[in-house]
mmCIF file of C-alpha atoms in Angstrom:
data_model
loop_
_atom_site.group_PDB
_atom_site.id
_atom_site.type_symbol
_atom_site.label_atom_id
_atom_site.label_comp_id
_atom_site.label_asym_id
_atom_site.label_seq_id
_atom_site.Cartn_x
_atom_site.Cartn_y
_atom_site.Cartn_z
ATOM 1 C CA MET A 1 121.221 16.145 -54.833
ATOM 2 C CA ALA A 2 124.692 17.566 -54.359
ATOM 3 C CA ARG A 3 127.452 15.395 -55.757
ATOM 4 C CA ARG A 4 131.111 15.738 -54.997
ATOM 5 C CA ARG A 5 133.382 16.227 -57.963
ATOM 6 C CA PRO A 6 136.155 13.648 -58.269
ATOM 7 C CA TRP A 7 139.609 14.811 -57.310
ATOM 8 C CA THR A 8 142.370 14.823 -59.855
ATOM 9 C CA CYS A 9 145.717 13.376 -58.939
ATOM 10 C CA ALA A 10 147.033 16.890 -58.456
ATOM 11 C CA ALA A 11 144.204 17.891 -56.137
ATOM 12 C CA GLY A 12 144.242 17.454 -52.376
ATOM 13 C CA VAL A 13 147.437 17.255 -50.382
ATOM 14 C CA ILE A 14 147.855 14.349 -48.032
ATOM 15 C CA ALA A 15 151.325 14.048 -46.628
ATOM 16 C CA ALA A 16 151.566 10.287 -46.354
ATOM 17 C CA VAL A 17 153.954 8.773 -43.894
ATOM 18 C CA ALA A 18 154.623 5.393 -45.381
ATOM 19 C CA VAL A 19 155.847 2.317 -43.652
ATOM 20 C CA LEU A 20 158.801 0.913 -45.547
ATOM 21 C CA VAL A 21 157.705 -1.745 -48.007
ATOM 22 C CA VAL A 22 159.291 -5.054 -47.166
ATOM 23 C CA ALA A 23 159.423 -7.864 -49.692
ATOM 24 C CA ALA A 24 160.730 -11.185 -48.487
ATOM 25 C CA ALA A 25 160.592 -14.702 -49.802
ATOM 26 C CA VAL A 26 158.986 -16.942 -47.222
ATOM 27 C CA GLU A 27 158.505 -20.413 -48.586
ATOM 28 C CA GLU A 28 158.852 -18.840 -52.046
ATOM 29 C CA ARG A 29 156.005 -16.400 -51.317
ATOM 30 C CA LEU A 30 156.289 -12.672 -51.914
ATOM 31 C CA MET A 31 155.427 -10.843 -48.683
ATOM 32 C CA VAL A 32 154.780 -7.103 -48.952
ATOM 33 C CA GLY A 33 154.652 -4.708 -46.019
ATOM 34 C CA MET A 34 151.837 -2.341 -45.133
ATOM 35 C CA THR A 35 151.909 1.365 -45.981
ATOM 36 C CA LEU A 36 149.812 3.597 -43.746
ATOM 37 C CA VAL A 37 148.371 6.967 -44.723
ATOM 38 C CA PRO A 38 148.072 8.473 -41.234
ATOM 39 C CA ASP A 39 147.536 12.105 -42.291
ATOM 40 C CA ALA A 40 144.448 10.965 -44.191
ATOM 41 C CA ALA A 41 142.659 11.362 -40.845
ATOM 42 C CA SER A 42 142.765 15.131 -41.383
ATOM 43 C CA THR A 43 140.265 14.641 -44.222
ATOM 44 C CA GLY A 44 138.228 12.078 -42.304
ATOM 45 C CA ALA A 45 139.565 9.182 -44.369
ATOM 46 C CA VAL A 46 139.583 6.559 -41.623
ATOM 47 C CA CYS A 47 138.533 2.962 -41.012
ATOM 48 C CA LEU A 48 135.439 2.003 -39.032
ATOM 49 C CA ASP A 49 137.341 2.371 -35.740
ATOM 50 C CA GLY A 50 139.117 5.602 -36.732
ATOM 51 C CA SER A 51 142.455 3.990 -37.607
ATOM 52 C CA PRO A 52 144.309 5.177 -40.735
ATOM 53 C CA PRO A 53 143.755 3.523 -44.129
ATOM 54 C CA ALA A 54 146.440 1.318 -45.613
ATOM 55 C CA TYR A 55 147.728 -0.412 -48.709
ATOM 56 C CA HIS A 56 150.591 -2.662 -49.758
ATOM 57 C CA LEU A 57 152.779 -1.583 -52.694
ATOM 58 C CA HIS A 58 155.338 -3.680 -54.557
ATOM 59 C CA ARG A 59 157.194 -1.575 -57.085
ATOM 60 C CA GLY A 60 157.358 -2.396 -60.767
ATOM 61 C CA SER A 61 160.495 -2.432 -62.849
ATOM 62 C CA GLY A 62 161.802 -2.308 -66.390
ATOM 63 C CA ALA A 63 159.123 -2.229 -69.068
ATOM 64 C CA GLY A 64 156.451 -2.455 -66.362
ATOM 65 C CA ALA A 65 157.543 0.602 -64.380
ATOM 66 C CA ARG A 66 154.690 2.693 -65.852
ATOM 67 C CA GLY A 67 152.100 -0.037 -65.334
ATOM 68 C CA TRP A 68 149.904 -0.066 -62.214
ATOM 69 C CA LEU A 69 147.647 -2.849 -60.945
ATOM 70 C CA LEU A 70 145.385 -1.864 -58.040
ATOM 71 C CA GLN A 71 143.607 -4.675 -56.198
ATOM 72 C CA PHE A 72 140.739 -3.974 -53.786
ATOM 73 C CA GLU A 73 140.689 -6.372 -50.842
ATOM 74 C CA GLY A 74 137.353 -8.099 -50.219
ATOM 75 C CA GLY A 75 135.598 -9.262 -47.074
ATOM 76 C CA GLY A 76 131.822 -8.767 -46.935
ATOM 77 C CA TRP A 77 129.907 -5.754 -45.623
ATOM 78 C CA CYS A 78 128.111 -4.267 -42.627
ATOM 79 C CA ASN A 79 124.646 -2.782 -43.072
ATOM 80 C CA SER A 80 123.638 -1.775 -39.549
ATOM 81 C CA ALA A 81 125.153 0.159 -36.668
ATOM 82 C CA PRO A 82 125.596 -2.989 -34.533
ATOM 83 C CA SER A 83 127.183 -5.004 -37.344
ATOM 84 C CA CYS A 84 129.541 -2.136 -38.237
ATOM 85 C CA ALA A 85 130.447 -1.658 -34.565
ATOM 86 C CA GLU A 86 131.247 -5.352 -34.285
ATOM 87 C CA ARG A 87 133.271 -5.222 -37.486
ATOM 88 C CA ALA A 88 135.234 -2.226 -36.185
ATOM 89 C CA GLY A 89 136.803 -4.524 -33.596
ATOM 90 C CA THR A 90 138.172 -6.900 -36.223
ATOM 91 C CA ARG A 91 140.728 -6.829 -39.022
ATOM 92 C CA ARG A 92 137.860 -5.945 -41.371
ATOM 93 C CA GLY A 93 137.375 -2.614 -39.619
ATOM 94 C CA SER A 94 140.757 -1.608 -38.256
ATOM 95 C CA THR A 95 144.246 -1.464 -39.717
ATOM 96 C CA ASN A 96 145.525 -1.860 -36.147
ATOM 97 C CA LEU A 97 144.312 -5.461 -36.240
ATOM 98 C CA MET A 98 145.444 -6.375 -39.762
ATOM 99 C CA ASN A 99 148.443 -8.459 -40.737
ATOM 100 C CA LYS A 100 151.275 -6.081 -41.550
ATOM 101 C CA LEU A 101 152.581 -8.397 -44.284
ATOM 102 C CA GLU A 102 150.441 -9.654 -47.151
ATOM 103 C CA VAL A 103 151.137 -12.471 -49.610
ATOM 104 C CA PHE A 104 151.214 -11.279 -53.224
ATOM 105 C CA SER A 105 150.247 -14.176 -55.481
ATOM 106 C CA GLY A 106 148.224 -14.724 -58.633
ATOM 107 C CA VAL A 107 147.577 -11.399 -60.337
ATOM 108 C CA LEU A 108 149.820 -9.745 -57.711
ATOM 109 C CA SER A 109 152.782 -12.095 -58.211
ATOM 110 C CA ASN A 110 156.175 -10.744 -59.276
ATOM 111 C CA ASP A 111 157.123 -14.014 -60.981
ATOM 112 C CA PRO A 112 156.823 -13.945 -64.798
ATOM 113 C CA ALA A 113 156.188 -17.709 -64.762
ATOM 114 C CA MET A 114 153.160 -17.144 -62.508
ATOM 115 C CA ASN A 115 151.882 -13.790 -63.743
ATOM 116 C CA PRO A 116 153.162 -13.273 -67.286
ATOM 117 C CA ASP A 117 151.444 -9.976 -68.151
ATOM 118 C CA PHE A 118 151.552 -7.989 -64.897
ATOM 119 C CA TYR A 119 154.510 -9.377 -62.911
ATOM 120 C CA ASN A 120 156.709 -6.283 -63.377
ATOM 121 C CA TRP A 121 153.994 -3.649 -62.896
ATOM 122 C CA ASN A 122 153.559 -1.631 -59.731
ATOM 123 C CA ARG A 123 151.099 -3.831 -57.820
ATOM 124 C CA VAL A 124 148.993 -2.499 -54.967
ATOM 125 C CA LYS A 125 146.596 -4.159 -52.542
ATOM 126 C CA LEU A 126 144.109 -1.691 -51.035
ATOM 127 C CA ARG A 127 143.139 -2.846 -47.536
ATOM 128 C CA TYR A 128 139.425 -2.993 -46.808
ATOM 129 C CA CYS A 129 138.231 -1.498 -43.521
ATOM 130 C CA ASP A 130 135.016 0.461 -44.204
ATOM 131 C CA GLY A 131 132.452 -2.321 -44.657
ATOM 132 C CA GLY A 132 130.841 -0.681 -47.686
ATOM 133 C CA SER A 133 132.987 -1.616 -50.705
ATOM 134 C CA PHE A 134 134.822 1.735 -50.519
ATOM 135 C CA ALA A 135 131.580 3.533 -51.440
ATOM 136 C CA GLY A 136 130.214 5.281 -48.344
ATOM 137 C CA ASP A 137 130.689 8.519 -46.460
ATOM 138 C CA SER A 138 128.858 8.683 -43.136
ATOM 139 C CA GLU A 139 129.282 8.059 -39.448
ATOM 140 C CA PHE A 140 127.200 6.737 -36.556
ATOM 141 C CA ARG A 141 127.453 8.198 -33.051
ATOM 142 C CA ASN A 142 126.279 6.535 -29.869
ATOM 143 C CA GLY A 143 127.339 8.705 -26.965
ATOM 144 C CA SER A 144 131.104 8.963 -27.055
ATOM 145 C CA SER A 145 131.409 6.031 -29.469
ATOM 146 C CA VAL A 146 131.765 6.750 -33.194
ATOM 147 C CA ILE A 147 131.730 4.348 -36.129
ATOM 148 C CA TYR A 148 133.214 5.879 -39.298
ATOM 149 C CA MET A 149 131.953 4.626 -42.665
ATOM 150 C CA ARG A 150 134.316 6.523 -44.949
ATOM 151 C CA GLY A 151 135.057 4.213 -47.866
ATOM 152 C CA GLN A 152 134.909 6.962 -50.488
ATOM 153 C CA ARG A 153 137.323 9.150 -48.541
ATOM 154 C CA ILE A 154 139.651 6.166 -48.057
ATOM 155 C CA TRP A 155 139.656 5.641 -51.825
ATOM 156 C CA ASP A 156 140.421 9.330 -52.387
ATOM 157 C CA ALA A 157 143.242 9.336 -49.825
ATOM 158 C CA ILE A 158 144.958 6.215 -51.115
ATOM 159 C CA ILE A 159 144.763 7.241 -54.768
ATOM 160 C CA THR A 160 146.092 10.710 -53.933
ATOM 161 C CA ASP A 161 148.992 9.145 -52.045
ATOM 162 C CA LEU A 162 149.742 6.736 -54.891
ATOM 163 C CA CYS A 163 149.701 9.629 -57.352
ATOM 164 C CA HIS A 164 152.555 11.152 -55.356
ATOM 165 C CA LYS A 165 154.393 7.868 -55.881
ATOM 166 C CA GLY A 166 154.018 7.688 -59.644
ATOM 167 C CA LEU A 167 150.441 6.643 -60.374
ATOM 168 C CA ASP A 168 149.867 10.062 -61.949
ATOM 169 C CA LYS A 169 152.493 9.133 -64.574
ATOM 170 C CA ALA A 170 151.043 5.694 -65.306
ATOM 171 C CA GLU A 171 150.673 4.556 -68.901
ATOM 172 C CA LYS A 172 148.663 1.387 -68.207
ATOM 173 C CA VAL A 173 146.369 0.734 -65.253
ATOM 174 C CA LEU A 174 144.222 -2.231 -64.221
ATOM 175 C CA LEU A 175 141.810 -1.685 -61.338
ATOM 176 C CA SER A 176 140.707 -5.020 -59.913
ATOM 177 C CA GLY A 177 139.306 -6.548 -56.776
ATOM 178 C CA CYS A 178 137.913 -9.711 -55.194
ATOM 179 C CA SER A 179 134.403 -10.221 -53.764
ATOM 180 C CA ALA A 180 133.337 -7.002 -51.982
ATOM 181 C CA GLY A 181 136.509 -5.573 -53.540
ATOM 182 C CA GLY A 182 135.350 -6.796 -56.940
ATOM 183 C CA LEU A 183 132.120 -4.908 -56.337
ATOM 184 C CA ALA A 184 134.153 -1.788 -55.489
ATOM 185 C CA THR A 185 135.638 -1.775 -58.986
ATOM 186 C CA PHE A 186 132.193 -0.985 -60.411
ATOM 187 C CA PHE A 187 131.952 2.121 -58.211
ATOM 188 C CA HIS A 188 135.420 3.511 -58.940
ATOM 189 C CA CYS A 189 136.285 2.406 -62.473
ATOM 190 C CA ASP A 190 135.202 5.543 -64.339
ATOM 191 C CA ASN A 191 136.364 7.725 -61.445
ATOM 192 C CA LEU A 192 139.917 6.431 -61.758
ATOM 193 C CA GLN A 193 139.895 7.070 -65.502
ATOM 194 C CA GLU A 194 138.747 10.655 -64.880
ATOM 195 C CA ARG A 195 141.378 11.284 -62.246
ATOM 196 C CA LEU A 196 144.242 10.017 -64.396
ATOM 197 C CA GLY A 197 143.077 11.795 -67.544
ATOM 198 C CA GLY A 198 143.606 10.592 -71.080
ATOM 199 C CA ALA A 199 147.299 9.725 -70.865
ATOM 200 C CA ALA A 200 146.767 6.365 -69.169
ATOM 201 C CA THR A 201 144.963 3.311 -70.502
ATOM 202 C CA VAL A 202 142.635 2.388 -67.647
ATOM 203 C CA LYS A 203 140.674 -0.871 -67.550
ATOM 204 C CA CYS A 204 138.873 -2.671 -64.733
ATOM 205 C CA MET A 205 138.277 -6.250 -63.636
ATOM 206 C CA SER A 206 135.804 -7.595 -61.095
ATOM 207 C CA ASP A 207 136.659 -10.984 -59.595
ATOM 208 C CA ALA A 208 133.648 -12.639 -57.907
ATOM 209 C CA GLY A 209 132.039 -9.224 -57.551
ATOM 210 C CA PHE A 210 129.061 -9.632 -59.892
ATOM 211 C CA PHE A 211 126.514 -9.948 -57.084
ATOM 212 C CA LEU A 212 123.065 -10.657 -58.470
ATOM 213 C CA ASP A 213 119.698 -9.144 -57.664
ATOM 214 C CA VAL A 214 118.078 -12.566 -57.500
ATOM 215 C CA ASP A 215 115.369 -14.306 -55.468
ATOM 216 C CA ASP A 216 116.387 -17.188 -53.238
ATOM 217 C CA ILE A 217 114.952 -20.704 -53.438
ATOM 218 C CA SER A 218 112.013 -19.709 -51.204
ATOM 219 C CA ALA A 219 111.049 -16.906 -53.633
ATOM 220 C CA ASN A 220 112.238 -14.224 -51.201
ATOM 221 C CA ASN A 221 114.970 -11.698 -51.946
ATOM 222 C CA THR A 222 117.396 -11.287 -49.042
ATOM 223 C CA ILE A 223 120.202 -9.429 -50.790
ATOM 224 C CA ARG A 224 118.007 -6.542 -51.949
ATOM 225 C CA PRO A 225 117.017 -5.299 -48.467
ATOM 226 C CA PHE A 226 120.584 -5.945 -47.277
ATOM 227 C CA PHE A 227 122.098 -3.706 -49.958
ATOM 228 C CA SER A 228 119.303 -1.158 -49.492
ATOM 229 C CA SER A 229 120.060 -0.772 -45.782
ATOM 230 C CA LEU A 230 123.801 -0.717 -46.495
ATOM 231 C CA VAL A 231 123.480 2.127 -49.018
ATOM 232 C CA ALA A 232 121.277 4.118 -46.619
ATOM 233 C CA LEU A 233 123.457 3.595 -43.532
ATOM 234 C CA GLN A 234 126.778 4.239 -45.267
ATOM 235 C CA GLY A 235 125.621 7.231 -47.293
ATOM 236 C CA ALA A 236 126.704 5.577 -50.530
ATOM 237 C CA GLU A 237 123.980 6.924 -52.798
ATOM 238 C CA LYS A 238 125.778 10.159 -53.699
ATOM 239 C CA PHE A 239 128.780 8.195 -54.983
ATOM 240 C CA LEU A 240 126.957 5.624 -57.105
ATOM 241 C CA ASN A 241 126.867 5.906 -60.893
ATOM 242 C CA GLU A 242 124.882 9.033 -61.742
ATOM 243 C CA ASP A 243 123.527 7.687 -65.041
ATOM 244 C CA CYS A 244 122.367 4.548 -63.261
ATOM 245 C CA LEU A 245 120.668 6.611 -60.536
ATOM 246 C CA ASN A 246 118.782 8.560 -63.188
ATOM 247 C CA LEU A 247 117.378 5.314 -64.609
ATOM 248 C CA THR A 248 116.288 3.611 -61.391
ATOM 249 C CA LEU A 249 113.598 4.333 -58.816
ATOM 250 C CA ASP A 250 115.603 3.019 -55.872
ATOM 251 C CA PRO A 251 119.259 4.113 -55.446
ATOM 252 C CA TYR A 252 120.301 0.780 -53.916
ATOM 253 C CA GLN A 253 119.747 -0.876 -57.295
ATOM 254 C CA CYS A 254 122.902 0.838 -58.533
ATOM 255 C CA PHE A 255 124.826 -1.118 -55.892
ATOM 256 C CA PHE A 256 124.125 -4.177 -58.045
ATOM 257 C CA PRO A 257 126.615 -4.607 -60.927
ATOM 258 C CA GLN A 258 123.945 -5.699 -63.414
ATOM 259 C CA TYR A 259 122.366 -2.234 -63.192
ATOM 260 C CA ALA A 260 125.615 -0.263 -62.895
ATOM 261 C CA LEU A 261 127.668 -1.897 -65.671
ATOM 262 C CA PRO A 262 125.601 -0.598 -68.641
ATOM 263 C CA ASN A 263 126.527 2.925 -67.539
ATOM 264 C CA ILE A 264 130.264 2.356 -67.070
ATOM 265 C CA LYS A 265 132.318 3.798 -69.912
ATOM 266 C CA THR A 266 135.702 2.259 -69.078
ATOM 267 C CA PRO A 267 136.559 -1.210 -70.496
ATOM 268 C CA TYR A 268 135.582 -3.973 -68.099
ATOM 269 C CA PHE A 269 136.313 -7.650 -67.422
ATOM 270 C CA ILE A 270 133.931 -9.942 -65.513
ATOM 271 C CA LEU A 271 135.639 -12.894 -63.803
ATOM 272 C CA ASN A 272 133.039 -14.976 -61.992
ATOM 273 C CA SER A 273 131.864 -18.487 -61.381
ATOM 274 C CA ALA A 274 128.315 -19.112 -62.538
ATOM 275 C CA TYR A 275 127.991 -21.013 -59.249
ATOM 276 C CA ASP A 276 129.801 -18.476 -57.074
ATOM 277 C CA VAL A 277 129.836 -20.139 -53.670
ATOM 278 C CA TYR A 278 129.268 -16.937 -51.702
ATOM 279 C CA GLN A 279 126.147 -16.187 -53.692
ATOM 280 C CA PHE A 280 125.107 -19.851 -53.538
ATOM 281 C CA HIS A 281 125.463 -19.987 -49.736
ATOM 282 C CA HIS A 282 124.251 -16.507 -48.767
ATOM 283 C CA ILE A 283 122.031 -15.132 -51.554
ATOM 284 C CA PHE A 284 120.535 -18.033 -53.548
ATOM 285 C CA VAL A 285 120.234 -20.532 -50.670
ATOM 286 C CA PRO A 286 120.614 -18.402 -47.516
ATOM 287 C CA PRO A 287 119.987 -20.067 -44.143
ATOM 288 C CA SER A 288 116.579 -18.369 -43.941
ATOM 289 C CA SER A 289 115.456 -20.294 -47.036
ATOM 290 C CA ASP A 290 116.587 -23.660 -45.661
ATOM 291 C CA PRO A 291 115.456 -23.836 -42.011
ATOM 292 C CA ARG A 292 115.726 -27.647 -41.895
ATOM 293 C CA GLY A 293 119.240 -27.708 -43.334
ATOM 294 C CA GLN A 294 118.399 -29.827 -46.348
ATOM 295 C CA TRP A 295 121.099 -28.038 -48.356
ATOM 296 C CA SER A 296 123.876 -28.354 -45.776
ATOM 297 C CA HIS A 297 125.575 -31.373 -47.397
ATOM 298 C CA CYS A 298 125.242 -29.858 -50.873
ATOM 299 C CA LYS A 299 126.819 -26.607 -49.667
ATOM 300 C CA ALA A 300 129.708 -28.466 -48.072
ATOM 301 C CA ASP A 301 130.378 -30.631 -51.130
ATOM 302 C CA PRO A 302 128.770 -30.073 -54.562
ATOM 303 C CA SER A 303 129.174 -33.775 -55.346
ATOM 304 C CA ALA A 304 126.728 -34.452 -52.500
ATOM 305 C CA CYS A 305 123.992 -32.367 -54.152
ATOM 306 C CA SER A 306 120.920 -34.298 -55.234
ATOM 307 C CA THR A 307 119.689 -34.229 -58.812
ATOM 308 C CA SER A 308 116.904 -31.828 -57.856
ATOM 309 C CA GLN A 309 119.346 -29.546 -56.025
ATOM 310 C CA ILE A 310 121.628 -29.401 -59.066
ATOM 311 C CA ALA A 311 118.573 -28.561 -61.195
ATOM 312 C CA THR A 312 117.718 -25.763 -58.750
ATOM 313 C CA LEU A 313 121.299 -24.467 -58.854
ATOM 314 C CA GLN A 314 121.039 -24.096 -62.606
ATOM 315 C CA GLY A 315 118.709 -21.209 -61.770
ATOM 316 C CA LEU A 316 121.658 -19.329 -60.266
ATOM 317 C CA ARG A 317 123.659 -19.870 -63.442
ATOM 318 C CA SER A 318 120.692 -18.797 -65.581
ATOM 319 C CA ALA A 319 120.334 -15.577 -63.569
ATOM 320 C CA MET A 320 124.051 -14.853 -64.035
ATOM 321 C CA LEU A 321 123.963 -15.457 -67.800
ATOM 322 C CA THR A 322 120.777 -13.404 -68.200
ATOM 323 C CA ALA A 323 122.393 -10.457 -66.413
ATOM 324 C CA LEU A 324 125.512 -10.773 -68.608
ATOM 325 C CA LYS A 325 123.652 -11.311 -71.891
ATOM 326 C CA PRO A 326 123.557 -7.596 -72.872
ATOM 327 C CA PHE A 327 127.364 -7.495 -72.781
ATOM 328 C CA GLU A 328 128.097 -10.502 -74.956
ATOM 329 C CA ASP A 329 129.986 -9.483 -78.109
ATOM 330 C CA GLU A 330 130.600 -6.049 -76.573
ATOM 331 C CA PRO A 331 134.260 -5.351 -77.523
ATOM 332 C CA LYS A 332 135.133 -3.447 -74.348
ATOM 333 C CA VAL A 333 133.735 -6.164 -72.052
ATOM 334 C CA GLY A 334 135.718 -9.327 -71.355
ATOM 335 C CA MET A 335 134.383 -12.388 -69.546
ATOM 336 C CA PHE A 336 135.619 -15.583 -67.948
ATOM 337 C CA VAL A 337 132.539 -17.244 -66.467
ATOM 338 C CA ASN A 338 133.300 -20.818 -65.466
ATOM 339 C CA SER A 339 131.263 -23.519 -63.748
ATOM 340 C CA CYS A 340 133.591 -24.196 -60.833
ATOM 341 C CA PHE A 341 132.244 -23.863 -57.309
ATOM 342 C CA ALA A 342 134.594 -21.032 -56.403
ATOM 343 C CA HIS A 343 134.789 -17.519 -55.014
ATOM 344 C CA CYS A 344 137.698 -15.266 -56.027
ATOM 345 C CA GLN A 345 140.095 -16.784 -58.545
ATOM 346 C CA SER A 346 142.572 -14.016 -59.439
ATOM 347 C CA GLU A 347 144.612 -13.985 -56.212
ATOM 348 C CA LEU A 348 145.021 -17.745 -55.924
ATOM 349 C CA GLN A 349 147.966 -19.004 -57.954
ATOM 350 C CA ASP A 350 146.271 -22.367 -58.564
ATOM 351 C CA THR A 351 143.355 -20.684 -60.297
ATOM 352 C CA TRP A 352 145.073 -17.673 -61.892
ATOM 353 C CA PHE A 353 147.942 -19.330 -63.769
ATOM 354 C CA ALA A 354 149.257 -22.797 -62.982
ATOM 355 C CA PRO A 355 149.709 -26.070 -64.884
ATOM 356 C CA ASN A 356 146.329 -27.373 -63.702
ATOM 357 C CA SER A 357 144.388 -24.095 -63.532
ATOM 358 C CA PRO A 358 140.797 -23.892 -64.771
ATOM 359 C CA THR A 359 140.615 -23.142 -68.484
ATOM 360 C CA LEU A 360 138.015 -22.073 -70.995
ATOM 361 C CA GLN A 361 138.700 -22.355 -74.711
ATOM 362 C CA ASN A 362 142.113 -23.782 -73.696
ATOM 363 C CA GLU A 363 143.077 -20.552 -71.933
ATOM 364 C CA THR A 364 143.652 -19.906 -68.245
ATOM 365 C CA ILE A 365 142.156 -16.916 -66.467
ATOM 366 C CA ALA A 366 145.500 -15.086 -66.638
ATOM 367 C CA GLU A 367 145.777 -15.673 -70.384
ATOM 368 C CA LEU A 368 142.247 -14.520 -71.164
ATOM 369 C CA VAL A 369 142.552 -11.422 -68.963
ATOM 370 C CA GLY A 370 145.875 -10.574 -70.605
ATOM 371 C CA ASN A 371 144.442 -11.052 -74.083
ATOM 372 C CA TRP A 372 141.565 -8.743 -73.181
ATOM 373 C CA TYR A 373 143.699 -6.026 -71.583
ATOM 374 C CA PHE A 374 146.273 -5.930 -74.376
ATOM 375 C CA GLU A 375 143.661 -6.559 -77.085
ATOM 376 C CA ARG A 376 145.533 -9.562 -78.438
ATOM 377 C CA ASP A 377 142.506 -11.765 -79.035
ATOM 378 C CA ALA A 378 138.810 -12.222 -78.341
ATOM 379 C CA ALA A 379 138.282 -12.372 -74.598
ATOM 380 C CA GLN A 380 134.854 -13.709 -73.744
ATOM 381 C CA ALA A 381 134.376 -17.278 -72.566
ATOM 382 C CA ILE A 382 131.367 -18.808 -70.805
ATOM 383 C CA ASP A 383 131.426 -22.366 -69.525
ATOM 384 C CA CYS A 384 128.858 -25.092 -70.072
ATOM 385 C CA ALA A 385 126.641 -26.035 -67.136
ATOM 386 C CA TYR A 386 127.898 -28.010 -64.125
ATOM 387 C CA PRO A 387 129.103 -30.752 -64.002
ATOM 388 C CA CYS A 388 130.572 -30.630 -67.489
ATOM 389 C CA ASP A 389 133.844 -28.826 -66.637
ATOM 390 C CA SER A 390 136.684 -31.199 -65.751
ATOM 391 C CA ALA A 391 139.145 -28.311 -65.122
ATOM 392 C CA CYS A 392 137.695 -27.474 -61.692
ATOM 393 C CA HIS A 393 139.453 -30.216 -59.729
ATOM 394 C CA ASN A 394 141.911 -27.928 -57.977
ATOM 395 C CA ILE A 395 139.446 -25.264 -56.844
ATOM 396 C CA ILE A 396 139.866 -24.579 -53.127
ATOM 397 C CA PRO A 397 136.494 -24.954 -51.366
ATOM 398 C CA PHE A 398 135.028 -21.743 -50.004
ATOM 399 C CA ASN A 399 135.276 -21.387 -46.225
#
């Protein structure tokens, strides 16, 4: 199977025409303008609808000028031609339909009181418009209509453009992402290290991206065929971890972090709830497993879960801890696995670093991630089982 060699920062020339970055305080929020990479279309690096890829960049300063934090945007996936066509007509498939200003908070904040370790780094949000966690390279034609699934090319185009803007001179880099963006970090972590060479310290963090290969409550597995069809449709196999592919019979397995992570060489941090609400609602208790809606109240409010439902939910936590067990006490792997019903905690200021943020071992997520990145202290913390954690009161319910 032919595999494409990763570009270096010096390789490939994409003359990016950037929209001026605008930072404005609106109700004390940092708003950052969109940067388009229109000439990326010449290499086929386009969103589902053919629009150019985009990112938001807020420049670093002072001691952080050589630090870069790249954050993949999340937002689910499409695994069929109809679902990708539908997605192409939304902000998840077209930069034409996206907000041109994005709030930078949490790990993207420029306020040292809110983001003590990364506030003065160059911080980038990579917009998500391919439906395949930046991993595919294919297209679907139906007459004159074309759906482009070019996540890998979008990644290449954006990183090449950022290298022209100083990423190639970075000393410290953190590649992160939320949800489907958190999953993308597993696919591109080692690639980014290779492209930047040995001069930069590159580390990666997945926030709510540790999607499990787990059976649902009816003993069926709905996520496995979903990811299998996604990998096939989007042509993602040739970009998945080669060592993982050599160890598995089915390529789609390497779309699951639990199979990919053992083969990733770059230091990694897992930020996840053991009761991740996306996985709870769509993978562990999907609608197909609950045709009579007996879980609807529990999904809407964990305090409404019955004793037997809570006991069943402990199976989700057990599956998460079993998948993470091989990485406990692994120096290069950090963990913050709490028992809050949450999904994505690094971009929300309340959960990243605030007076009442969730804590483990008396440390917030921001503190533990910082300790791991800068190697200041041990950086693995796993919560006790729900409902023991009293630090989850300010978690925003998943919509």
